[in-house]
Short mmCIF file of C-alpha atoms and ligand atoms in Angstrom, two decimals:
data_model
loop_
_atom_site.label_atom_id
_atom_site.label_comp_id
_atom_site.label_asym_id
_atom_site.label_seq_id
_atom_site.Cartn_x
_atom_site.Cartn_y
_atom_site.Cartn_z
CA MET A 1352 106.13 78.46 125.19
CA GLY A 1353 103.35 79.58 122.85
CA LYS A 1354 103.06 82.92 121.11
CA ILE A 1355 100.12 85.25 120.66
CA ILE A 1356 99.15 86.92 117.40
CA THR A 1357 96.34 89.46 117.39
CA ILE A 1358 94.54 90.26 114.13
CA LYS A 1359 93.53 93.89 114.41
CA ASN A 1360 92.03 96.78 112.50
CA ASN A 1361 89.68 99.37 113.91
CA LYS A 1362 87.69 99.18 110.69
CA GLY A 1363 84.81 96.71 110.39
CA GLY A 1364 84.46 94.15 107.63
CA VAL A 1365 88.09 94.10 106.44
CA GLY A 1366 88.34 90.35 106.99
CA LYS A 1367 89.75 90.02 110.52
CA SER A 1368 87.68 86.96 111.40
CA TRP A 1369 88.16 85.39 107.98
CA LEU A 1370 91.93 85.93 108.08
CA THR A 1371 92.27 84.64 111.65
CA LEU A 1372 90.72 81.36 110.55
CA GLN A 1373 92.71 81.03 107.30
CA LEU A 1374 95.98 81.86 109.04
CA GLY A 1375 95.23 79.61 112.00
CA HIS A 1376 94.43 76.71 109.67
CA ALA A 1377 97.64 77.43 107.69
CA PHE A 1378 99.78 77.05 110.82
CA THR A 1379 98.31 73.63 111.58
CA LEU A 1380 99.48 72.41 108.17
CA LEU A 1381 103.10 73.40 108.80
CA GLU A 1382 105.67 71.33 110.59
CA LYS A 1383 107.64 72.45 113.61
CA GLU A 1384 111.40 71.91 113.69
CA ASP A 1385 110.89 68.70 115.65
CA GLY A 1386 108.59 67.35 112.91
CA THR A 1387 105.37 67.67 114.92
CA SER A 1388 102.43 69.91 114.03
CA TYR A 1389 101.57 73.29 115.49
CA LYS A 1390 98.68 73.24 117.92
CA VAL A 1391 96.66 76.39 117.35
CA LEU A 1392 93.95 78.10 119.39
CA LEU A 1393 91.67 80.82 118.03
CA LEU A 1394 90.13 83.33 120.42
CA THR A 1395 87.96 86.32 119.72
CA SER A 1396 86.73 89.55 121.24
CA ASP A 1397 83.64 89.31 119.04
CA SER A 1398 80.56 87.74 120.60
CA GLN A 1399 79.15 87.17 117.10
CA ASN A 1400 81.60 84.25 116.89
CA ASN A 1401 81.79 84.48 113.10
CA ILE A 1402 84.64 81.97 113.08
CA LEU A 1403 82.21 79.21 114.01
CA THR A 1404 80.13 79.96 110.92
CA PHE A 1405 83.16 80.47 108.68
CA SER A 1406 84.60 77.11 109.70
CA GLY A 1407 81.30 75.23 109.32
CA ALA A 1408 81.02 74.59 113.06
CA ASP A 1409 77.93 76.73 113.60
CA ASN A 1410 75.72 73.70 114.24
CA ILE A 1411 77.31 73.36 117.67
CA LYS A 1412 74.63 74.60 120.05
CA PHE A 1413 75.99 74.19 123.53
CA TYR A 1414 79.47 75.25 124.32
CA LYS A 1415 81.51 76.75 127.06
CA THR A 1416 82.88 80.22 126.45
CA LEU A 1417 85.97 82.25 127.16
CA GLU A 1418 84.13 83.72 130.14
CA ASP A 1419 83.66 80.22 131.59
CA PHE A 1420 87.36 79.56 131.13
CA VAL A 1421 88.35 82.78 132.87
CA ARG A 1422 85.92 82.02 135.72
CA THR A 1423 86.68 78.33 136.28
CA GLY A 1424 90.10 77.81 134.73
CA GLU A 1425 88.67 74.94 132.70
CA LEU A 1426 89.08 75.25 128.95
CA ASN A 1427 86.41 73.62 126.78
CA GLU A 1428 87.66 74.44 123.33
CA ILE A 1429 85.81 73.44 120.16
CA ARG A 1430 87.87 71.42 117.70
CA ILE A 1431 87.23 72.97 114.28
CA ARG A 1432 90.03 71.21 112.34
CA GLU A 1433 92.85 68.87 113.24
CA ASN A 1434 95.06 70.78 115.73
CA LEU A 1435 92.85 73.87 115.36
CA PHE A 1436 90.62 74.90 118.24
CA TYR A 1437 88.22 77.74 118.97
CA VAL A 1438 86.82 79.22 122.14
CA PRO A 1439 83.69 81.36 121.64
CA LEU A 1440 82.82 84.51 123.53
CA LYS A 1441 79.42 85.26 125.03
CA ASN A 1442 79.52 88.91 126.06
CA SER A 1443 81.13 92.07 124.83
CA ASN A 1444 81.36 94.12 127.98
CA PHE A 1445 83.70 93.28 130.79
CA SER A 1446 84.57 94.50 134.25
CA LYS A 1447 88.06 95.61 135.18
CA ARG A 1448 88.43 92.53 137.36
CA PHE A 1449 87.44 90.22 134.53
CA ARG A 1450 89.94 91.89 132.23
CA GLU A 1451 92.76 91.40 134.71
CA LYS A 1452 91.86 87.74 135.13
CA LEU A 1453 91.51 87.34 131.37
CA LYS A 1454 95.09 88.36 130.74
CA ILE A 1455 96.48 85.93 133.28
CA SER A 1456 94.25 83.15 131.97
CA VAL A 1457 95.26 83.66 128.35
CA GLU A 1458 98.94 83.73 129.30
CA LYS A 1459 98.49 80.29 130.86
CA LEU A 1460 97.23 78.91 127.56
CA LYS A 1461 100.70 79.40 126.10
CA ASP A 1462 101.76 76.24 127.92
CA GLU A 1463 99.29 74.19 125.94
CA TYR A 1464 99.23 75.90 122.54
CA ASP A 1465 102.06 76.78 120.17
CA LEU A 1466 100.11 79.64 118.70
CA ILE A 1467 97.12 81.62 119.92
CA LEU A 1468 95.47 83.80 117.30
CA ILE A 1469 93.02 86.45 118.44
CA ASP A 1470 90.30 87.82 116.19
CA SER A 1471 89.44 91.35 117.29
CA VAL A 1472 86.55 93.73 116.66
CA PRO A 1473 86.71 97.43 115.75
CA VAL A 1474 86.64 99.10 119.15
CA LEU A 1475 86.24 97.22 122.36
CA ASN A 1476 87.84 97.39 125.76
CA ILE A 1477 89.21 93.85 125.82
CA ASP A 1478 90.95 94.45 122.49
CA GLN A 1479 93.36 96.63 124.42
CA ASP A 1480 94.27 93.59 126.49
CA PHE A 1481 94.60 91.43 123.40
CA ILE A 1482 96.97 93.99 121.89
CA GLU A 1483 99.05 94.05 125.04
CA LEU A 1484 99.13 90.26 125.19
CA ALA A 1485 100.18 89.96 121.55
CA ASP A 1486 103.71 89.09 120.54
CA LYS A 1487 102.84 90.24 117.05
CA ILE A 1488 99.95 92.00 115.33
CA VAL A 1489 98.64 91.34 111.84
CA ILE A 1490 96.50 93.94 110.10
CA PRO A 1491 94.06 93.14 107.31
CA THR A 1492 93.02 96.30 105.52
CA TYR A 1493 91.13 97.92 102.69
CA LEU A 1494 93.12 100.06 100.29
CA ASP A 1495 91.18 103.24 100.85
CA LYS A 1496 92.02 106.56 102.41
CA ALA A 1497 90.06 106.24 105.64
CA THR A 1498 91.38 102.75 106.41
CA SER A 1499 94.96 103.74 105.59
CA GLU A 1500 94.69 106.65 108.00
CA GLY A 1501 93.37 104.19 110.57
CA ILE A 1502 96.45 102.01 110.04
CA ALA A 1503 98.74 104.97 110.65
CA ARG A 1504 96.93 105.59 113.96
CA LEU A 1505 97.13 101.93 114.88
CA MET A 1506 100.87 101.92 114.16
CA ASP A 1507 101.27 104.85 116.55
CA GLU A 1508 99.11 103.19 119.19
CA VAL A 1509 100.68 99.74 119.25
CA GLY A 1510 104.18 100.57 118.03
CA VAL A 1511 105.69 99.63 114.70
CA GLU A 1512 107.83 96.82 116.19
CA LYS A 1513 104.79 94.86 117.23
CA ILE A 1514 103.21 94.82 113.79
CA LYS A 1515 104.43 91.99 111.58
CA ALA A 1516 102.24 92.05 108.49
CA ILE A 1517 99.67 94.14 106.67
CA ILE A 1518 97.36 92.32 104.30
CA PRO A 1519 95.24 94.32 101.87
CA ASN A 1520 92.03 92.31 101.59
CA ARG A 1521 88.77 92.45 99.62
CA TYR A 1522 90.76 94.28 97.00
CA MET A 1523 89.03 95.59 93.91
CA ARG A 1524 91.24 96.93 91.19
CA SER A 1525 91.22 100.72 90.91
CA LYS A 1526 93.77 103.43 90.17
CA LYS A 1527 93.26 104.98 93.59
CA GLY A 1528 93.58 101.61 95.33
CA ASP A 1529 96.80 100.85 93.48
CA ALA A 1530 98.20 104.30 94.33
CA MET A 1531 97.29 103.67 97.98
CA TYR A 1532 99.10 100.32 97.85
CA ASN A 1533 102.27 101.94 96.52
CA GLU A 1534 102.08 104.67 99.12
CA LEU A 1535 101.68 102.08 101.87
CA LYS A 1536 104.65 100.16 100.47
CA GLU A 1537 106.82 103.27 100.65
CA THR A 1538 105.67 104.08 104.18
CA LEU A 1539 106.51 100.56 105.34
CA ASP A 1540 109.90 100.44 103.68
CA GLY A 1541 112.54 99.74 106.32
CA THR A 1542 110.04 99.10 109.12
CA GLY A 1543 110.25 95.30 109.02
CA ILE A 1544 106.51 95.11 108.41
CA TYR A 1545 105.66 92.68 105.64
CA LEU A 1546 103.13 94.03 103.12
CA THR A 1547 101.53 91.21 101.14
CA ASP A 1548 100.08 91.30 97.66
CA PRO A 1549 96.42 92.28 97.85
CA ILE A 1550 93.85 89.52 98.34
CA LYS A 1551 91.01 90.07 95.90
CA GLN A 1552 87.37 90.41 96.79
CA SER A 1553 86.64 86.96 95.49
CA GLY A 1554 83.55 84.95 94.62
CA ILE A 1555 85.46 81.76 95.39
CA ILE A 1556 86.27 82.95 98.91
CA HIS A 1557 82.63 83.93 99.32
CA ASN A 1558 81.45 80.48 98.22
CA LEU A 1559 83.92 78.67 100.45
CA LEU A 1560 82.71 80.75 103.39
CA GLU A 1561 79.12 79.89 102.62
CA ASP A 1562 80.10 76.21 102.71
CA GLY A 1563 81.99 76.61 105.98
CA LYS A 1564 85.32 75.86 104.28
CA THR A 1565 88.71 77.51 104.44
CA ILE A 1566 91.07 78.04 101.52
CA TRP A 1567 92.94 74.96 102.79
CA ASP A 1568 89.87 72.74 102.53
CA THR A 1569 89.79 72.81 98.73
CA LYS A 1570 92.05 71.57 95.95
CA SER A 1571 90.78 74.22 93.54
CA LYS A 1572 93.61 75.88 91.63
CA ASP A 1573 91.72 79.16 91.88
CA VAL A 1574 92.58 79.59 95.56
CA GLU A 1575 96.31 79.02 95.10
CA GLU A 1576 97.05 82.74 94.85
CA PHE A 1577 95.39 83.26 98.24
CA GLN A 1578 97.10 80.24 99.77
CA VAL A 1579 100.50 81.61 98.70
CA ILE A 1580 99.83 84.96 100.39
CA ILE A 1581 98.58 83.47 103.66
CA TYR A 1582 101.37 80.87 103.69
CA GLN A 1583 103.98 83.63 103.33
CA VAL A 1584 102.46 85.53 106.26
CA ALA A 1585 102.54 82.34 108.35
CA MET A 1586 106.22 81.79 107.49
CA GLU A 1587 107.12 85.43 108.26
CA LEU A 1588 105.46 85.06 111.65
CA ILE A 1589 107.14 81.76 112.46
CA GLU A 1590 110.51 83.21 111.60
CA CYS A 1591 110.16 86.19 113.94
CA LEU A 1592 108.41 84.48 116.86
N1 LIG B 1614 88.81 88.28 100.16
C1 LIG B 1614 87.50 88.14 100.35
N2 LIG B 1614 86.67 87.88 99.31
C2 LIG B 1614 85.35 87.75 99.50
N3 LIG B 1614 84.73 87.86 100.68
C3 LIG B 1614 85.49 88.13 101.75
C4 LIG B 1614 86.91 88.27 101.65
N4 LIG B 1614 87.39 88.52 102.90
C5 LIG B 1614 86.33 88.54 103.72
N5 LIG B 1614 85.19 88.32 103.05
C6 LIG B 1614 83.81 88.39 103.55
O1 LIG B 1614 83.62 89.71 103.98
C7 LIG B 1614 82.84 89.77 105.17
C8 LIG B 1614 83.63 90.46 106.25
O2 LIG B 1614 84.71 89.61 106.65
P1 LIG B 1614 85.00 89.38 108.19
O3 LIG B 1614 83.75 89.07 108.91
O4 LIG B 1614 86.13 88.44 108.29
O5 LIG B 1614 85.47 90.86 108.54
P2 LIG B 1614 85.78 91.45 110.01
O6 LIG B 1614 86.88 92.43 109.83
O7 LIG B 1614 85.98 90.34 110.96
O8 LIG B 1614 84.41 92.20 110.31
P3 LIG B 1614 83.91 92.74 111.75
O9 LIG B 1614 84.63 94.02 111.98
O10 LIG B 1614 82.45 92.94 111.54
O11 LIG B 1614 84.23 91.71 112.76
C9 LIG B 1614 82.47 88.36 105.51
O12 LIG B 1614 81.19 88.09 105.04
C10 LIG B 1614 83.50 87.55 104.77
O13 LIG B 1614 82.91 86.37 104.39
MG1 LIG B 1615 84.96 89.86 112.69
#
């Protein structure tokens, strides 16, 4: 039975879509206990479908969407890497009936996929469903005051037990940022939430994105520090799921 991980932060631009793709790709490179690979599906509540661009699959013009799947029950996922699939979204506003059907439909996908990762957007009604569906939540964040306050609210909203990891991303060294990191570390102490080292705002990550590549598509030594962080998050998730 598959598990669902939702990547959430109510703040825009923190790297939710980027992280969903990197983490999803990481899982496909790991081995399950039986020696086979994880089959991973990426979904989104963002009709911009940034993951298609980030993975270099943005030349695909005609595709079926999550809405089609919910309507017909037929999944036409796009293969973006070996064992890594993506289903785009067309709209961003949904009826109550659609939302009910969506939840049932996504649950069914657990039969076919080991892991379903959901890329969210700041505030949208179906994100509520994706949070409810999630076995675990992963939060990418900035290390600033407003975003940290947002995390505290999110922890209240979804419950501490559901959050597995917080990943400071697009980090730029500053005294205030470092103080914020230490504060966050203290707050999370004893909660079971894994706080990673910060991922830098990086020119290499930017260039890879421009080329439609993930951090796992390159042999460059410069990405190793990012690979280690994402790999650790993947292992933490596998252990608790
Ligand atoms: N560590 C990083 N270094 C450099 N660029 C990054 C890094 N993380 C993300 N980016 C870039 O920052 C931008 C925002 O990332 P992304 O789109 O993943 O954020 P998001 O949280 O999904 O945003 P939105 O709320 O708009 O959906 C993108 O252009 C992405 O390429
Ligand atoms: Mg996004």
